[in-house]
Amino acid sequence: MEDWTQTMGTGPLLGIAAVAVALILFLVIKVRLHAFLVLIVVSLLTAIATGLPLNALVNEVLVSSFGGTLGSVALLIGLGAIIGRLIESSGGARVIAEKMVAIFGEKRAAFALGLTSLILGFPIFFDAGLIVMLPIIFAVARRIGGRNLLLYGFSGAAAFSVMHVFLPPHPGPVAASDFFGANLGVVMLLGLVIAFPAWYLSGYLWGKFVNSRYPMIVPELFGAQDDDQPANPPKASTVIMILLLPLVLIFLNTGLSTLATAGVVDGDAVWVQALILIGTSPVALLITALVALLVLGKFRGENGSALEKLVEGTLGTVASVILITGAGGMFGGVLRASGIGDALSSTLADLGMPVIFAAYVIAVALRVAQGSATVALVTTAGLLAPAVTSGGYSVIDTAAITLAAAAGSVFASHVNDSGFWLVGRLMGMDVKTTLKTWTVQQAIESVVGFAIVLVIFAIF
């Protein structure tokens, strides 16, 4: 997207952004206008209000931001939903749910799901991991019964979020480490120290609390519990192998990319490039979807037309999720194009705070203002990199500053973040409930992560 120099100051830009967010909430919650239409209308009005060139407004800002978000999300949601629907319709999700309950018991099932998601979240990105794991999460929640969506849903979703924010090889901490000159190995070790308590407090315990306040029935995104459940479901081991397949493939990508950067393997070698290719998230999920069609469909006696109808029905179900997520990315893209990030970061840089506090505060402000966690983190790292690299900080201190910026970048996901719409729609929550639950969860995750970072910084 082209970079336009804005003459508008930080104050007016922040005012326009605040009014735009308030307008979205009013139109969605009070007027009950569909979120997809609201996001497009408000994105257009915001772009005009911030003075973006009218001749470039539609194609170079709105459409580009919408398409950029869909490019990374639509394939993951579509392919992940197909995998999830096959696992659900074959009876595999119920088999895994029964196995988990038998092993861990009903009281510890949510905790076990969260730990499983933490492990699976190490190589796989947040959105891809969540969409693949959701059928299992939903099945366990249904198996135990009651209105308990948020307990199980947040235990899993928060785990993927924590790993995505704090652990290499995820792109945010890797990019920030590069800017700050931090040792990736130390960043990973400190990220592991942060991950469990951040998940336990912001995911598991917060999930228990909001579940008691807002009890919700599990949505039928992958079909109802009793829809087309066969008498001959697959073995639990078969389903587990299908769930692990995309994780293994994606780990090939992230692992080999890291080794190539470190010079351990030749990144230009054909075999390395080939494995990195099949380990990209869309290709890994495509391979897994095809394997699932064979193993959970064709090899179990399902004919081609039945499988085609199943895939068709699944894509229709998630189309709304994909479009609303893309429109959320459009709104965030408009705010970024308006120059609000640059104006805000320049203003905050002059406050004279200690570097570790500056890293967190600037990342928080940028995250809340424009929505993208990656943009917030990379912008913060680029802004503070000279102070960190020339400040004589130890290896641990530099890693702590990196993770402080990472913690700030996840704070309070709301309507300008495509992830807000993704989680809300996948879990069947309205905007008000998503704000009360997921937005607060992200804030807690951010604050807990930063608190642990401060302790590490002070001790070492």
Short mmCIF file of C-alpha atoms in Angstrom, two decimals:
data_model
loop_
_atom_site.label_atom_id
_atom_site.label_comp_id
_atom_site.label_asym_id
_atom_site.label_seq_id
_atom_site.Cartn_x
_atom_site.Cartn_y
_atom_site.Cartn_z
CA MET A 1 0.00 0.00 0.00
CA GLU A 2 1.31 3.47 -0.87
CA ASP A 3 2.49 5.63 2.02
CA TRP A 4 0.75 9.00 2.21
CA THR A 5 2.19 11.82 4.30
CA GLN A 6 -0.50 13.24 6.54
CA THR A 7 -0.60 16.83 7.75
CA MET A 8 -3.14 16.06 10.47
CA GLY A 9 -1.77 15.96 14.03
CA THR A 10 -1.88 13.10 16.51
CA GLY A 11 -4.81 14.57 18.47
CA PRO A 12 -7.21 14.90 15.53
CA LEU A 13 -6.24 11.45 14.21
CA LEU A 14 -6.90 9.85 17.60
CA GLY A 15 -10.21 11.72 17.81
CA ILE A 16 -11.32 10.44 14.40
CA ALA A 17 -10.29 6.88 15.35
CA ALA A 18 -12.24 7.08 18.63
CA VAL A 19 -15.36 8.38 16.87
CA ALA A 20 -15.05 5.63 14.24
CA VAL A 21 -14.84 2.90 16.89
CA ALA A 22 -17.82 4.39 18.76
CA LEU A 23 -19.81 4.52 15.51
CA ILE A 24 -19.07 0.85 14.79
CA LEU A 25 -20.24 -0.15 18.26
CA PHE A 26 -23.39 1.97 17.98
CA LEU A 27 -24.38 0.66 14.57
CA VAL A 28 -23.69 -2.99 15.43
CA ILE A 29 -25.04 -3.09 18.99
CA LYS A 30 -27.87 -0.52 18.97
CA VAL A 31 -28.96 -0.25 15.33
CA ARG A 32 -28.35 -3.99 14.72
CA LEU A 33 -26.84 -3.38 11.29
CA HIS A 34 -24.75 -6.32 10.06
CA ALA A 35 -21.08 -6.02 11.07
CA PHE A 36 -19.87 -6.57 7.49
CA LEU A 37 -21.77 -3.56 6.18
CA VAL A 38 -20.92 -1.44 9.22
CA LEU A 39 -17.18 -2.03 8.86
CA ILE A 40 -17.21 -1.09 5.18
CA VAL A 41 -19.23 2.09 5.75
CA VAL A 42 -17.15 3.26 8.72
CA SER A 43 -13.90 2.41 6.94
CA LEU A 44 -14.97 4.61 4.01
CA LEU A 45 -16.03 7.49 6.27
CA THR A 46 -12.82 7.23 8.32
CA ALA A 47 -10.65 7.27 5.20
CA ILE A 48 -12.39 10.43 3.98
CA ALA A 49 -12.23 12.10 7.41
CA THR A 50 -8.48 11.50 7.75
CA GLY A 51 -7.81 13.12 4.39
CA LEU A 52 -6.67 10.12 2.38
CA PRO A 53 -6.58 10.87 -1.37
CA LEU A 54 -10.02 10.29 -2.86
CA ASN A 55 -8.62 8.94 -6.13
CA ALA A 56 -6.78 6.17 -4.27
CA LEU A 57 -9.23 5.62 -1.44
CA VAL A 58 -11.17 2.61 -2.70
CA ASN A 59 -8.62 0.47 -4.53
CA GLU A 60 -5.39 1.35 -2.74
CA VAL A 61 -6.76 1.55 0.81
CA LEU A 62 -10.10 -0.22 1.28
CA VAL A 63 -9.77 -3.05 -1.24
CA SER A 64 -6.06 -3.52 -0.56
CA SER A 65 -6.58 -3.78 3.21
CA PHE A 66 -9.56 -6.11 2.76
CA GLY A 67 -7.68 -8.34 0.32
CA GLY A 68 -4.52 -8.32 2.41
CA THR A 69 -6.43 -9.65 5.40
CA LEU A 70 -8.32 -12.25 3.38
CA GLY A 71 -5.08 -13.42 1.77
CA SER A 72 -3.81 -14.62 5.13
CA VAL A 73 -7.13 -15.62 6.69
CA ALA A 74 -9.55 -16.94 4.07
CA LEU A 75 -7.50 -19.98 3.06
CA LEU A 76 -6.77 -20.87 6.68
CA ILE A 77 -10.39 -20.59 7.77
CA GLY A 78 -11.78 -22.36 4.71
CA LEU A 79 -9.35 -25.29 4.77
CA GLY A 80 -9.38 -25.51 8.56
CA ALA A 81 -13.18 -25.60 8.59
CA ILE A 82 -13.20 -28.47 6.07
CA ILE A 83 -10.83 -30.45 8.30
CA GLY A 84 -12.93 -29.65 11.34
CA ARG A 85 -16.20 -30.63 9.65
CA LEU A 86 -14.72 -33.95 8.50
CA ILE A 87 -13.48 -34.69 12.01
CA GLU A 88 -16.90 -33.79 13.44
CA SER A 89 -19.08 -35.59 10.86
CA SER A 90 -17.00 -38.77 10.94
CA GLY A 91 -17.49 -39.04 14.70
CA GLY A 92 -13.79 -38.35 15.30
CA ALA A 93 -14.36 -35.28 17.46
CA ARG A 94 -16.68 -37.22 19.74
CA VAL A 95 -14.13 -40.05 20.00
CA ILE A 96 -11.40 -37.60 21.06
CA ALA A 97 -13.76 -35.90 23.50
CA GLU A 98 -14.62 -39.22 25.14
CA LYS A 99 -10.94 -40.13 25.34
CA MET A 100 -9.95 -36.81 26.94
CA VAL A 101 -12.74 -36.99 29.49
CA ALA A 102 -11.83 -40.59 30.31
CA ILE A 103 -8.17 -39.68 30.85
CA PHE A 104 -8.45 -36.29 32.57
CA GLY A 105 -11.98 -36.29 33.96
CA GLU A 106 -14.64 -33.65 33.43
CA LYS A 107 -13.18 -31.16 35.93
CA ARG A 108 -9.72 -31.13 34.33
CA ALA A 109 -10.79 -31.34 30.67
CA ALA A 110 -10.58 -27.58 30.02
CA PHE A 111 -7.14 -27.43 31.64
CA ALA A 112 -5.97 -30.35 29.49
CA LEU A 113 -7.32 -28.72 26.32
CA GLY A 114 -5.41 -25.56 27.17
CA LEU A 115 -2.15 -27.42 27.75
CA THR A 116 -2.63 -29.32 24.49
CA SER A 117 -3.19 -26.02 22.66
CA LEU A 118 -0.04 -24.55 24.23
CA ILE A 119 2.00 -27.44 22.84
CA LEU A 120 0.32 -27.33 19.43
CA GLY A 121 0.67 -23.55 19.34
CA PHE A 122 4.46 -23.68 19.36
CA PRO A 123 4.90 -24.09 15.58
CA ILE A 124 1.47 -23.07 14.25
CA PHE A 125 0.10 -19.55 13.93
CA PHE A 126 -2.83 -18.37 16.04
CA ASP A 127 -5.63 -18.42 13.47
CA ALA A 128 -4.58 -21.70 11.85
CA GLY A 129 -4.14 -23.46 15.20
CA LEU A 130 -7.46 -22.23 16.54
CA ILE A 131 -9.52 -23.29 13.51
CA VAL A 132 -7.96 -26.78 13.50
CA MET A 133 -8.41 -27.27 17.26
CA LEU A 134 -11.93 -25.87 17.54
CA PRO A 135 -13.82 -29.06 16.58
CA ILE A 136 -12.10 -30.89 19.44
CA ILE A 137 -12.74 -27.99 21.83
CA PHE A 138 -16.41 -27.86 20.83
CA ALA A 139 -16.80 -31.64 21.07
CA VAL A 140 -15.35 -31.78 24.60
CA ALA A 141 -17.58 -28.89 25.67
CA ARG A 142 -20.64 -30.66 24.27
CA ARG A 143 -19.63 -33.98 25.82
CA ILE A 144 -19.57 -32.47 29.28
CA GLY A 145 -22.77 -30.62 28.55
CA GLY A 146 -24.23 -27.34 29.66
CA ARG A 147 -23.59 -23.80 28.56
CA ASN A 148 -19.81 -23.88 28.85
CA LEU A 149 -18.45 -22.52 25.57
CA LEU A 150 -16.22 -19.81 27.03
CA LEU A 151 -14.47 -22.07 29.54
CA TYR A 152 -13.29 -24.48 26.85
CA GLY A 153 -13.08 -21.98 24.01
CA PHE A 154 -10.94 -19.49 25.91
CA SER A 155 -8.71 -22.19 27.38
CA GLY A 156 -7.74 -23.14 23.84
CA ALA A 157 -7.82 -19.74 22.12
CA ALA A 158 -5.77 -18.00 24.82
CA ALA A 159 -3.14 -20.74 24.62
CA PHE A 160 -2.65 -20.18 20.89
CA SER A 161 -2.58 -16.42 21.45
CA VAL A 162 0.08 -16.63 24.18
CA MET A 163 2.34 -18.82 22.08
CA HIS A 164 1.88 -16.58 19.02
CA VAL A 165 2.77 -13.44 20.98
CA PHE A 166 5.72 -14.54 23.11
CA LEU A 167 7.44 -17.48 21.40
CA PRO A 168 9.72 -17.64 18.35
CA PRO A 169 9.42 -18.84 15.60
CA HIS A 170 6.23 -16.77 15.41
CA PRO A 171 6.80 -13.64 13.29
CA GLY A 172 6.25 -10.93 15.93
CA PRO A 173 8.94 -11.90 18.45
CA VAL A 174 11.31 -12.92 15.63
CA ALA A 175 10.99 -9.50 13.93
CA ALA A 176 11.37 -7.62 17.23
CA SER A 177 14.41 -9.73 18.16
CA ASP A 178 16.02 -8.81 14.87
CA PHE A 179 15.44 -5.07 15.42
CA PHE A 180 16.73 -5.13 19.00
CA GLY A 181 19.60 -7.53 18.32
CA ALA A 182 18.19 -9.96 20.89
CA ASN A 183 19.34 -13.58 21.12
CA LEU A 184 16.48 -15.73 19.78
CA GLY A 185 17.37 -18.61 22.08
CA VAL A 186 17.14 -16.38 25.18
CA VAL A 187 13.90 -14.83 23.89
CA MET A 188 12.48 -18.34 23.50
CA LEU A 189 13.53 -19.38 27.03
CA LEU A 190 12.01 -16.25 28.58
CA GLY A 191 8.91 -16.69 26.41
CA LEU A 192 8.47 -20.19 27.81
CA VAL A 193 8.70 -18.76 31.34
CA ILE A 194 5.96 -16.27 30.48
CA ALA A 195 3.68 -18.57 28.47
CA PHE A 196 2.21 -20.83 31.14
CA PRO A 197 1.30 -18.24 33.83
CA ALA A 198 0.01 -15.83 31.16
CA TRP A 199 -2.23 -18.59 29.75
CA TYR A 200 -3.32 -19.86 33.17
CA LEU A 201 -4.45 -16.43 34.38
CA SER A 202 -5.80 -14.93 31.16
CA GLY A 203 -7.09 -18.11 29.54
CA TYR A 204 -8.02 -20.81 32.01
CA LEU A 205 -9.00 -18.77 35.09
CA TRP A 206 -10.52 -15.95 33.06
CA GLY A 207 -12.38 -18.54 30.98
CA LYS A 208 -13.87 -20.03 34.15
CA PHE A 209 -14.94 -16.58 35.33
CA VAL A 210 -16.56 -15.35 32.11
CA ASN A 211 -18.20 -18.74 31.59
CA SER A 212 -20.03 -18.27 34.89
CA ARG A 213 -21.05 -14.74 33.88
CA TYR A 214 -21.95 -15.43 30.25
CA PRO A 215 -22.92 -19.11 29.86
CA MET A 216 -23.16 -19.94 26.16
CA ILE A 217 -24.09 -23.03 24.17
CA VAL A 218 -21.45 -24.37 21.76
CA PRO A 219 -22.22 -23.06 18.23
CA GLU A 220 -22.86 -25.47 15.36
CA LEU A 221 -20.00 -24.21 13.19
CA PHE A 222 -18.91 -27.77 12.39
CA GLY A 223 -22.37 -29.29 12.69
CA ALA A 224 -24.52 -30.24 15.66
CA GLN A 225 -23.42 -32.98 18.01
CA ASP A 226 -25.99 -35.46 16.77
CA ASP A 227 -25.83 -34.61 13.06
CA ASP A 228 -24.87 -37.60 10.90
CA GLN A 229 -22.84 -39.32 13.61
CA PRO A 230 -21.80 -42.69 12.14
CA ALA A 231 -21.88 -46.03 13.88
CA ASN A 232 -18.25 -46.72 12.90
CA PRO A 233 -16.24 -43.64 13.95
CA PRO A 234 -12.48 -43.55 13.34
CA LYS A 235 -10.02 -44.50 16.04
CA ALA A 236 -8.75 -41.78 18.33
CA SER A 237 -5.21 -42.40 17.08
CA THR A 238 -6.33 -41.75 13.49
CA VAL A 239 -7.87 -38.40 14.41
CA ILE A 240 -4.81 -37.41 16.44
CA MET A 241 -2.53 -38.19 13.49
CA ILE A 242 -4.66 -35.96 11.24
CA LEU A 243 -4.52 -33.15 13.80
CA LEU A 244 -0.76 -33.51 14.12
CA LEU A 245 -0.13 -33.57 10.36
CA PRO A 246 -0.43 -29.80 9.74
CA LEU A 247 1.59 -29.09 12.88
CA VAL A 248 4.43 -31.33 11.71
CA LEU A 249 4.36 -29.78 8.22
CA ILE A 250 4.30 -26.23 9.59
CA PHE A 251 7.13 -27.06 11.98
CA LEU A 252 9.18 -28.06 8.91
CA ASN A 253 8.69 -24.54 7.61
CA THR A 254 9.44 -22.66 10.82
CA GLY A 255 12.21 -25.01 11.90
CA LEU A 256 14.05 -25.02 8.58
CA SER A 257 13.61 -21.26 8.17
CA THR A 258 15.19 -20.74 11.58
CA LEU A 259 18.04 -23.14 10.79
CA ALA A 260 18.62 -21.44 7.44
CA THR A 261 18.80 -18.03 9.13
CA ALA A 262 21.30 -19.43 11.63
CA GLY A 263 23.39 -20.89 8.78
CA VAL A 264 22.92 -24.50 9.91
CA VAL A 265 21.34 -25.50 6.58
CA ASP A 266 21.58 -24.01 3.11
CA GLY A 267 18.43 -21.96 2.67
CA ASP A 268 18.85 -21.98 -1.12
CA ALA A 269 18.94 -25.78 -1.40
CA VAL A 270 16.03 -27.20 -3.38
CA TRP A 271 15.06 -29.74 -0.70
CA VAL A 272 14.99 -27.00 1.95
CA GLN A 273 12.85 -24.75 -0.23
CA ALA A 274 10.50 -27.66 -1.04
CA LEU A 275 9.96 -28.55 2.63
CA ILE A 276 9.50 -24.89 3.54
CA LEU A 277 6.87 -24.65 0.79
CA ILE A 278 4.79 -27.60 1.99
CA GLY A 279 5.13 -26.25 5.52
CA THR A 280 3.51 -22.90 4.79
CA SER A 281 0.19 -22.77 6.63
CA PRO A 282 -2.16 -22.78 3.58
CA VAL A 283 -0.30 -25.65 1.86
CA ALA A 284 -0.05 -27.64 5.10
CA LEU A 285 -3.78 -27.28 5.71
CA LEU A 286 -4.54 -28.14 2.07
CA ILE A 287 -2.55 -31.37 2.34
CA THR A 288 -4.28 -32.17 5.64
CA ALA A 289 -7.73 -31.48 4.17
CA LEU A 290 -7.04 -33.85 1.26
CA VAL A 291 -5.75 -36.54 3.64
CA ALA A 292 -8.82 -36.07 5.85
CA LEU A 293 -11.12 -36.41 2.82
CA LEU A 294 -9.49 -39.76 2.06
CA VAL A 295 -9.02 -41.15 5.58
CA LEU A 296 -12.20 -39.87 7.22
CA GLY A 297 -14.34 -39.92 4.07
CA LYS A 298 -13.42 -42.07 1.09
CA PHE A 299 -11.73 -44.89 3.02
CA ARG A 300 -14.73 -45.13 5.35
CA GLY A 301 -17.19 -45.64 2.49
CA GLU A 302 -18.37 -42.07 1.84
CA ASN A 303 -18.98 -41.38 -1.85
CA GLY A 304 -17.73 -38.37 -3.76
CA SER A 305 -21.05 -36.53 -4.01
CA ALA A 306 -21.62 -36.75 -0.23
CA LEU A 307 -18.15 -35.37 0.46
CA GLU A 308 -18.68 -32.61 -2.09
CA LYS A 309 -21.92 -31.57 -0.36
CA LEU A 310 -20.18 -31.66 3.02
CA VAL A 311 -17.41 -29.34 1.79
CA GLU A 312 -19.92 -27.05 0.09
CA GLY A 313 -22.01 -26.76 3.24
CA THR A 314 -18.94 -26.09 5.37
CA LEU A 315 -17.70 -23.25 3.15
CA GLY A 316 -21.15 -21.67 3.22
CA THR A 317 -21.13 -21.76 7.01
CA VAL A 318 -17.79 -19.96 7.38
CA ALA A 319 -18.29 -17.44 4.54
CA SER A 320 -19.69 -14.85 6.96
CA VAL A 321 -16.73 -15.33 9.33
CA ILE A 322 -14.28 -14.80 6.47
CA LEU A 323 -15.99 -11.67 5.10
CA ILE A 324 -16.38 -9.99 8.49
CA THR A 325 -12.77 -10.77 9.39
CA GLY A 326 -11.67 -9.21 6.09
CA ALA A 327 -13.79 -6.12 6.75
CA GLY A 328 -12.22 -5.81 10.19
CA GLY A 329 -8.82 -5.88 8.50
CA MET A 330 -10.06 -3.16 6.14
CA PHE A 331 -10.89 -0.84 9.04
CA GLY A 332 -7.52 -1.45 10.66
CA GLY A 333 -5.82 -0.84 7.31
CA VAL A 334 -7.53 2.53 6.95
CA LEU A 335 -6.27 3.58 10.37
CA ARG A 336 -2.73 2.52 9.47
CA ALA A 337 -2.87 4.35 6.13
CA SER A 338 -4.07 7.50 7.90
CA GLY A 339 -0.66 7.79 9.59
CA ILE A 340 -1.99 7.39 13.12
CA GLY A 341 0.75 4.89 14.00
CA ASP A 342 3.62 7.14 12.94
CA ALA A 343 2.13 10.21 14.62
CA LEU A 344 1.45 8.36 17.85
CA SER A 345 4.81 6.63 18.04
CA SER A 346 6.67 9.91 17.47
CA THR A 347 4.70 11.59 20.25
CA LEU A 348 5.27 8.75 22.72
CA ALA A 349 8.98 8.53 21.93
CA ASP A 350 9.50 12.00 23.40
CA LEU A 351 8.14 11.10 26.87
CA GLY A 352 11.53 10.01 28.23
CA MET A 353 10.42 6.79 29.93
CA PRO A 354 12.81 3.94 30.77
CA VAL A 355 13.24 1.80 27.66
CA ILE A 356 11.41 -1.27 28.95
CA PHE A 357 8.36 0.82 29.93
CA ALA A 358 8.54 2.75 26.66
CA ALA A 359 8.56 -0.52 24.70
CA TYR A 360 5.38 -1.66 26.44
CA VAL A 361 3.50 1.66 26.44
CA ILE A 362 4.24 2.48 22.80
CA ALA A 363 3.21 -1.01 21.68
CA VAL A 364 -0.02 -0.79 23.71
CA ALA A 365 -0.90 2.61 22.26
CA LEU A 366 -0.22 1.50 18.70
CA ARG A 367 -2.16 -1.74 19.17
CA VAL A 368 -5.24 0.03 20.53
CA ALA A 369 -5.05 2.80 17.93
CA GLN A 370 -4.65 0.76 14.73
CA GLY A 371 -5.42 -2.88 15.58
CA SER A 372 -2.55 -4.89 14.12
CA ALA A 373 -0.35 -6.55 16.74
CA THR A 374 2.42 -7.13 14.20
CA VAL A 375 2.46 -3.48 13.11
CA ALA A 376 2.45 -2.35 16.75
CA LEU A 377 5.39 -4.60 17.60
CA VAL A 378 7.49 -3.91 14.52
CA THR A 379 6.90 -0.14 14.72
CA THR A 380 7.86 -0.11 18.40
CA ALA A 381 10.97 -2.16 17.73
CA GLY A 382 12.04 0.06 14.85
CA LEU A 383 11.50 3.19 16.93
CA LEU A 384 13.44 2.02 20.00
CA ALA A 385 16.09 -0.12 18.28
CA PRO A 386 18.83 2.60 18.38
CA ALA A 387 18.33 3.13 22.12
CA VAL A 388 18.42 -0.61 22.84
CA THR A 389 21.36 -1.58 20.61
CA SER A 390 23.52 1.28 21.91
CA GLY A 391 22.38 1.10 25.53
CA GLY A 392 24.79 -1.57 26.76
CA TYR A 393 22.02 -3.93 27.86
CA SER A 394 22.78 -7.53 28.79
CA VAL A 395 21.53 -10.46 26.72
CA ILE A 396 18.69 -11.10 29.17
CA ASP A 397 17.75 -7.41 29.41
CA THR A 398 17.55 -7.13 25.62
CA ALA A 399 15.34 -10.23 25.44
CA ALA A 400 13.14 -8.79 28.23
CA ILE A 401 12.71 -5.50 26.32
CA THR A 402 11.77 -7.50 23.22
CA LEU A 403 9.10 -9.41 25.13
CA ALA A 404 7.85 -6.21 26.79
CA ALA A 405 7.07 -4.85 23.33
CA ALA A 406 5.48 -8.19 22.42
CA ALA A 407 3.28 -8.03 25.53
CA GLY A 408 2.13 -4.53 24.64
CA SER A 409 1.28 -5.54 21.08
CA VAL A 410 -1.50 -7.90 22.19
CA PHE A 411 -3.32 -5.49 24.53
CA ALA A 412 -7.13 -5.17 24.26
CA SER A 413 -8.05 -6.51 20.83
CA HIS A 414 -11.17 -4.67 19.66
CA VAL A 415 -13.12 -3.73 16.53
CA ASN A 416 -10.10 -2.49 14.53
CA ASP A 417 -8.42 -5.91 14.84
CA SER A 418 -9.37 -8.68 12.42
CA GLY A 419 -8.60 -11.22 15.15
CA PHE A 420 -11.39 -9.74 17.29
CA TRP A 421 -13.94 -10.55 14.59
CA LEU A 422 -12.37 -13.94 13.90
CA VAL A 423 -12.66 -15.15 17.51
CA GLY A 424 -16.07 -13.60 18.06
CA ARG A 425 -17.62 -15.12 14.96
CA LEU A 426 -16.01 -18.55 15.31
CA MET A 427 -17.41 -18.79 18.83
CA GLY A 428 -20.79 -17.34 17.92
CA MET A 429 -20.48 -14.27 20.18
CA ASP A 430 -22.05 -10.88 19.48
CA VAL A 431 -19.88 -7.75 19.57
CA LYS A 432 -20.82 -6.73 23.11
CA THR A 433 -19.99 -10.16 24.53
CA THR A 434 -16.73 -10.32 22.57
CA LEU A 435 -15.69 -6.95 24.04
CA LYS A 436 -16.52 -8.08 27.57
CA THR A 437 -14.70 -11.38 27.23
CA TRP A 438 -12.05 -11.57 24.50
CA THR A 439 -10.96 -7.91 24.63
CA VAL A 440 -10.46 -8.18 28.38
CA GLN A 441 -8.68 -11.53 27.99
CA GLN A 442 -6.16 -9.94 25.64
CA ALA A 443 -5.62 -7.08 28.09
CA ILE A 444 -5.02 -9.51 30.96
CA GLU A 445 -2.62 -11.56 28.83
CA SER A 446 -0.71 -8.38 28.00
CA VAL A 447 -0.49 -7.10 31.58
CA VAL A 448 0.48 -10.48 33.05
CA GLY A 449 3.15 -10.97 30.39
CA PHE A 450 4.60 -7.52 31.03
CA ALA A 451 4.57 -8.02 34.80
CA ILE A 452 6.62 -11.22 34.45
CA VAL A 453 9.00 -9.44 32.07
CA LEU A 454 9.51 -6.64 34.61
CA VAL A 455 10.39 -9.18 37.31
CA ILE A 456 12.94 -10.83 35.02
CA PHE A 457 14.38 -7.43 34.05
CA ALA A 458 14.68 -6.37 37.70
CA ILE A 459 16.28 -9.62 38.90
CA PHE A 460 18.76 -10.17 36.09
#
